[in-house]
Structure formats: C-alpha cells, structure tokens
Amino acid sequence: MNNHLSTQGLGFGTVVGIGTDIIECDRIGGMLQKHGDEFLQRVFTPREIAYCGDRKMSQLHYAGRWAAKEAILKVLGTGWAKGIQWTDVEIVNLASGAPSVVLANRALEIATGLGIREVQVSISHCKEYATAFAIGLR
C-alpha cells in the first residue's frame, strides 16, 4: 500500500517565496471611517471595492485583501518599495469562490524577474483578525 504523496511529475512548481500577514479588522474599519473613498481607491482596485462593498461586514473582506496584498509583497521580497502601488496587487475570486492573484505593473515586472509563474493565496478572517498566506511558484 502506498502511504505517501509524491509530487514528482505532477507539474508542481518550485517555491520562489512565501509570505504571510495578519491584521486587526478594526484597523481597516478605522481607515474606512477616517479616509473613506480616498483610502479605498488608493489601496483597492475597482473589482476589489465592488466585491468587498457587496459583502455583509465588508471591513472583514477588505482586511483579508489587505493581508493578502501584504503577504504577496513578502513573496516578492519587496514590501511596498521599488515603485509598487497597492493596486498593482489585486485579489479576485474564481467562480468557486477561491481567491486568485492578479499582478500588474511593477509587481508583475518583479515577479517575472524572479521567474514566478503563479502566486497562490489563502485568506481567512474572523470578527477580530484577517490573515493571509501566499506562495510564489516558478
């Protein structure tokens, strides 16, 4: 009986980088109250704003996307330096509901330079916290 999983030949990529982040949902709620649309448009894309804005307790979803963006920049090894804008990293949802990463502009250039072909992300949140884990694959 085979009691192990082999990834050989299954097309799994080489891990280039990993990242994780956690944020208090109330922190994002405070930013939304204090800065409103200015904050939303600086940090989130129109698709992210539409998705989160349509959700009950939208601050949890905004916080999840914030954490995902932070985790992805850790994958790239840049933080918010090297000319990357918040909206260069976008989190959209697949038909299944799973989050998917779309990179643009400087974030895409850096990922391409690192040989990253795919970035996967997982997001979780509860009333108090949102967390995300991201992995970049070559």
Coordinates of C-alpha atoms in Angstrom, one line a residue:
M1 CA 0.0 0.0 0.0
N2 CA 1.3 3.4 -0.9
N3 CA 1.2 5.7 2.1
H4 CA 2.8 8.8 0.8
L5 CA 2.2 11.5 -1.8
S6 CA 4.8 12.2 -4.4
T7 CA 4.7 15.5 -6.3
Q8 CA 7.2 14.3 -8.9
G9 CA 5.8 14.7 -12.4
L10 CA 2.6 16.4 -11.3
G11 CA 3.7 19.8 -12.5
F12 CA 4.2 21.5 -9.1
G13 CA 6.5 24.5 -9.4
T14 CA 9.5 25.4 -7.4
V15 CA 8.7 27.6 -4.5
V16 CA 10.3 31.0 -5.0
G17 CA 8.9 32.8 -2.0
I18 CA 6.4 32.6 0.8
G19 CA 4.6 35.3 2.8
T20 CA 2.0 35.7 5.5
D21 CA 0.3 38.6 7.2
I22 CA -2.3 39.3 9.9
I23 CA -4.2 42.4 10.6
E24 CA -6.9 43.6 13.0
C25 CA -10.1 44.0 11.1
D26 CA -11.0 47.1 13.3
R27 CA -7.8 48.8 12.0
I28 CA -9.2 48.6 8.4
G29 CA -12.6 49.7 9.7
G30 CA -11.0 52.7 11.2
M31 CA -9.2 53.6 8.0
L32 CA -12.5 53.2 6.1
Q33 CA -14.3 55.6 8.5
K34 CA -11.4 58.1 8.6
H35 CA -10.5 58.2 4.9
G36 CA -13.4 56.7 3.1
D37 CA -13.2 56.6 -0.7
E38 CA -9.7 58.1 -0.8
F39 CA -8.4 55.1 1.2
L40 CA -10.4 52.6 -0.9
Q41 CA -9.2 53.9 -4.2
R42 CA -5.6 54.1 -3.1
V43 CA -5.5 50.6 -1.8
F44 CA -8.1 48.5 -3.7
T45 CA -8.9 48.1 -7.3
P46 CA -12.5 48.7 -8.6
R47 CA -13.1 44.9 -8.7
E48 CA -12.0 44.6 -5.1
I49 CA -14.1 47.5 -4.0
A50 CA -17.2 46.0 -5.8
Y51 CA -16.6 42.6 -4.3
C52 CA -16.0 43.8 -0.7
G53 CA -18.6 46.5 -0.8
D54 CA -21.3 44.0 -1.7
R55 CA -20.5 41.8 1.4
K56 CA -22.0 41.9 4.8
M57 CA -19.4 43.2 7.2
S58 CA -17.3 44.5 4.3
Q59 CA -14.4 45.5 6.6
L60 CA -13.6 41.8 7.1
H61 CA -13.2 41.3 3.4
Y62 CA -11.2 44.5 2.9
A63 CA -8.9 43.3 5.8
G64 CA -8.5 39.9 4.1
R65 CA -7.4 41.6 0.9
W66 CA -5.1 43.9 2.7
A67 CA -3.4 40.9 4.4
A68 CA -3.2 39.1 1.1
K69 CA -1.5 42.0 -0.6
E70 CA 1.0 42.3 2.3
A71 CA 1.7 38.5 2.1
I72 CA 2.2 38.7 -1.7
L73 CA 4.7 41.5 -1.4
K74 CA 6.6 39.4 1.1
V75 CA 6.7 36.6 -1.6
L76 CA 8.3 39.2 -4.0
G77 CA 10.7 40.3 -1.3
T78 CA 10.0 43.9 -1.8
G79 CA 7.5 45.2 0.8
W80 CA 6.0 48.4 -0.6
A81 CA 9.3 49.6 -2.0
K82 CA 10.6 49.6 -5.6
G83 CA 7.7 51.5 -7.1
I84 CA 5.0 49.1 -6.2
Q85 CA 1.5 50.5 -5.7
W86 CA -1.3 48.9 -3.6
T87 CA -3.3 48.4 -6.8
D88 CA -0.5 46.5 -8.6
V89 CA -1.6 43.5 -6.5
E90 CA -5.3 42.5 -7.0
I91 CA -7.3 39.8 -5.3
V92 CA -10.2 38.5 -7.4
N93 CA -12.4 35.4 -6.8
L94 CA -12.7 32.4 -9.0
A95 CA -16.2 31.0 -9.8
S96 CA -15.6 28.6 -6.9
G97 CA -15.1 31.5 -4.5
A98 CA -11.4 30.8 -4.1
P99 CA -9.2 33.9 -4.1
S100 CA -6.9 34.4 -7.1
V101 CA -4.0 36.8 -7.6
V102 CA -3.6 39.3 -10.4
L103 CA -0.3 41.2 -10.6
A104 CA 0.1 44.3 -12.7
N105 CA 2.7 47.0 -13.4
R106 CA 5.8 46.9 -11.1
A107 CA 4.6 43.9 -9.1
L108 CA 4.3 41.9 -12.3
E109 CA 7.7 43.1 -13.5
I110 CA 9.4 42.0 -10.3
A111 CA 7.5 38.6 -10.2
T112 CA 8.6 38.0 -13.8
G113 CA 12.2 38.9 -13.0
L114 CA 12.1 36.3 -10.2
G115 CA 10.8 33.7 -12.6
I116 CA 7.4 33.5 -10.7
R117 CA 4.7 32.0 -13.0
E118 CA 2.0 31.7 -10.4
V119 CA 1.1 33.2 -7.0
Q120 CA -1.4 31.4 -4.8
V121 CA -3.1 32.9 -1.8
S122 CA -5.3 31.7 1.0
I123 CA -7.3 34.2 3.1
S124 CA -9.1 33.7 6.4
H125 CA -10.9 36.1 8.7
C126 CA -13.0 36.2 11.8
K127 CA -14.5 39.2 13.6
E128 CA -11.2 40.4 15.0
Y129 CA -8.5 39.4 12.6
A130 CA -7.8 38.7 8.9
T131 CA -4.8 36.6 7.8
A132 CA -3.4 35.5 4.5
F133 CA -0.7 33.2 3.3
A134 CA 0.8 33.4 -0.2
I135 CA 3.3 31.3 -2.2
G136 CA 5.1 32.2 -5.4
L137 CA 5.9 29.3 -7.8
R138 CA 8.3 29.1 -10.6

